[in-house]
Coordinates of C-alpha atoms in Angstrom, one line a residue:
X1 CA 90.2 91.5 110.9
X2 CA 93.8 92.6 112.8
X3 CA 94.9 90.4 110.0
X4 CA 93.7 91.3 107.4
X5 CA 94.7 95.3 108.4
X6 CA 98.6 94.2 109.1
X7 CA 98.5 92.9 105.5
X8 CA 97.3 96.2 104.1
X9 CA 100.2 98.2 106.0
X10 CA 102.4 95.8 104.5
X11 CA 101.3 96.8 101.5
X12 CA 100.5 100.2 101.8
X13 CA 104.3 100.8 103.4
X14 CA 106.1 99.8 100.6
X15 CA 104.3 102.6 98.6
X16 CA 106.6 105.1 100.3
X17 CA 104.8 108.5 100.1
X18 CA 106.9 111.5 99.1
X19 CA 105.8 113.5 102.2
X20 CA 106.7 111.5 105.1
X21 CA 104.0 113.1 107.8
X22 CA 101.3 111.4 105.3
X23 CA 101.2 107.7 106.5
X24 CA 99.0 108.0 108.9
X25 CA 96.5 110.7 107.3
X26 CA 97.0 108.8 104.2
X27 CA 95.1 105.5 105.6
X28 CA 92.7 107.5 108.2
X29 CA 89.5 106.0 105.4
X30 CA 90.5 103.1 106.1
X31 CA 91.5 102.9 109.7
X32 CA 87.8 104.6 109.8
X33 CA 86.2 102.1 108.0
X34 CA 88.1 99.5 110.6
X35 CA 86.4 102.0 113.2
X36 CA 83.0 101.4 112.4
X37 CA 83.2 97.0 112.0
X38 CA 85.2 97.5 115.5
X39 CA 83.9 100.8 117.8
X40 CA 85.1 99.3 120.9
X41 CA 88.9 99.1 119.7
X42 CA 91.1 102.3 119.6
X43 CA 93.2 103.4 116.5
X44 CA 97.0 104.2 118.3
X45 CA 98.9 105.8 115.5
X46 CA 98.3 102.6 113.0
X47 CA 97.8 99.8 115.5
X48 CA 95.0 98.8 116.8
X49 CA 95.0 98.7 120.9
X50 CA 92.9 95.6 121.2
X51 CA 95.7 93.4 118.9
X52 CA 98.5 95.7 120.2
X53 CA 101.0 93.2 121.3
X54 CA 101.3 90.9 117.8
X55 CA 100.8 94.8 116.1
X56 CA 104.2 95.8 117.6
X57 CA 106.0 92.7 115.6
X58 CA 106.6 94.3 112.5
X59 CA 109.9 94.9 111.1
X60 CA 111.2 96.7 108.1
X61 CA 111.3 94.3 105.1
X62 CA 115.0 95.4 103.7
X63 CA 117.5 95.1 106.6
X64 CA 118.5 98.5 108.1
X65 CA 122.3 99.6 107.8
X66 CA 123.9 100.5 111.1
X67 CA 123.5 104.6 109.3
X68 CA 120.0 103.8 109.2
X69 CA 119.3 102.8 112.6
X70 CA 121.6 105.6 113.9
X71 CA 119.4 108.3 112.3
X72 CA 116.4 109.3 113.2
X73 CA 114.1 111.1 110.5
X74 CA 114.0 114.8 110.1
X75 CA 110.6 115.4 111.2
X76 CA 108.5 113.4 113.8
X77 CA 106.3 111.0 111.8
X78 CA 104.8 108.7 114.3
X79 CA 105.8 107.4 117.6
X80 CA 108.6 104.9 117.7
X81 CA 107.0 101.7 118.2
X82 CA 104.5 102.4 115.1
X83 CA 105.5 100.9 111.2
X84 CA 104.8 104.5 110.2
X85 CA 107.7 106.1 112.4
X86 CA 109.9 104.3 109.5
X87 CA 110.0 105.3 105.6
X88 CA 110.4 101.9 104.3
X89 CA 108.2 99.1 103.5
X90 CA 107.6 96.5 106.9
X91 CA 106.1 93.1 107.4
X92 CA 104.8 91.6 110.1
X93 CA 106.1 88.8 112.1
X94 CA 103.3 85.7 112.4
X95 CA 103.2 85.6 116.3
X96 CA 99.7 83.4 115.8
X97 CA 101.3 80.5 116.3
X98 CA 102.8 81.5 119.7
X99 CA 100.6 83.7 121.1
X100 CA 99.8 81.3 124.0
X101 CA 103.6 82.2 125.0
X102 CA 103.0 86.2 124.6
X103 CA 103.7 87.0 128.1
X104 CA 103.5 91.1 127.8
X105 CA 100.5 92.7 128.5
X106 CA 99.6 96.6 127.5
X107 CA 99.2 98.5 130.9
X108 CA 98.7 101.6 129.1
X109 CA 98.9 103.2 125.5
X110 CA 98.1 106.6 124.4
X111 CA 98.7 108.7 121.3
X112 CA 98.6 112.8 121.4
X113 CA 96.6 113.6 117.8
X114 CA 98.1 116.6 116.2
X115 CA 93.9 117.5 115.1
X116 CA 90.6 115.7 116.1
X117 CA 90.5 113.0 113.8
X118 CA 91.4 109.9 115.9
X119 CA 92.2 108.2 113.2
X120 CA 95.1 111.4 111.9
X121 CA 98.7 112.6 112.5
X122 CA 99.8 111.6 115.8
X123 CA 102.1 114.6 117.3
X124 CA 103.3 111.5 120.1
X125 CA 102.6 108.3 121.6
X126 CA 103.5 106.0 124.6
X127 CA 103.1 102.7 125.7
X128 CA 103.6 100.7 129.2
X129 CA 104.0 97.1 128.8
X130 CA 104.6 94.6 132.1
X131 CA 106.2 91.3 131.4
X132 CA 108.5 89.2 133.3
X133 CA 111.9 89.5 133.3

């Protein structure tokens, strides 16, 4: 299922909404939908906390200039380490293949909802990770 939800933000990002707080809200049906087939995983500001570590290898599909990656949007969309914290279509890296070698684990992740809806606008997010150095 993680799958099958990374190839509908792949798709779904390269729509580009005109209102750039609207990712997240846009796909809350369908991130509730997700909810109901998985009620033990948590919905982190489009990830999904039990495939969290092959969710954060995405990357924007068009190569970011150097202006791009200097500037950060005008308004807070999502945190940082979400797809939707970007205003450009990503894809996702296949990591399936090494996941055996995945040595990070998630120690913690949180998002702050700007509402009630767990599956709405995220006003922030973090993320502890432990891996070796």
């Amino acid at each position: 299922m993680a799958a099958t939800w990374r190839w509908f933000v792949q798709d779904y990002s390269g729509l580009k909404p005109t209102y750039g707080k609207v990712a997240l809200p846009a796909l809350s049906g369908v991130a509730k939908m997700c909810l109901d087939k998985w009620p033990e995983d948590r919905y982190l500001a489009g990830l999904w906390e039990w495939s969290l570590i092959t969710d954060l290898a995405w990357t924007p599909l068009s190569p970011l200039s150097n202006t791009d990656l200097r500037r950060r949007p005008n308004a807070f969309r999502a945190p940082s380490w979400s797809w939707a914290s970007i205003r450009q279509q990503v894809m996702f890296i296949n990591v399936a293949d090494d996941v055996d070698r995945i040595c990070a684990r998630v120690l913690r992740a949180t998002t702050v909802l700007t509402g009630t809806d767990p599956t709405g606008e995220a006003a922030s997010g973090s993320i502890v990770l432990a891996a070796p150095v």
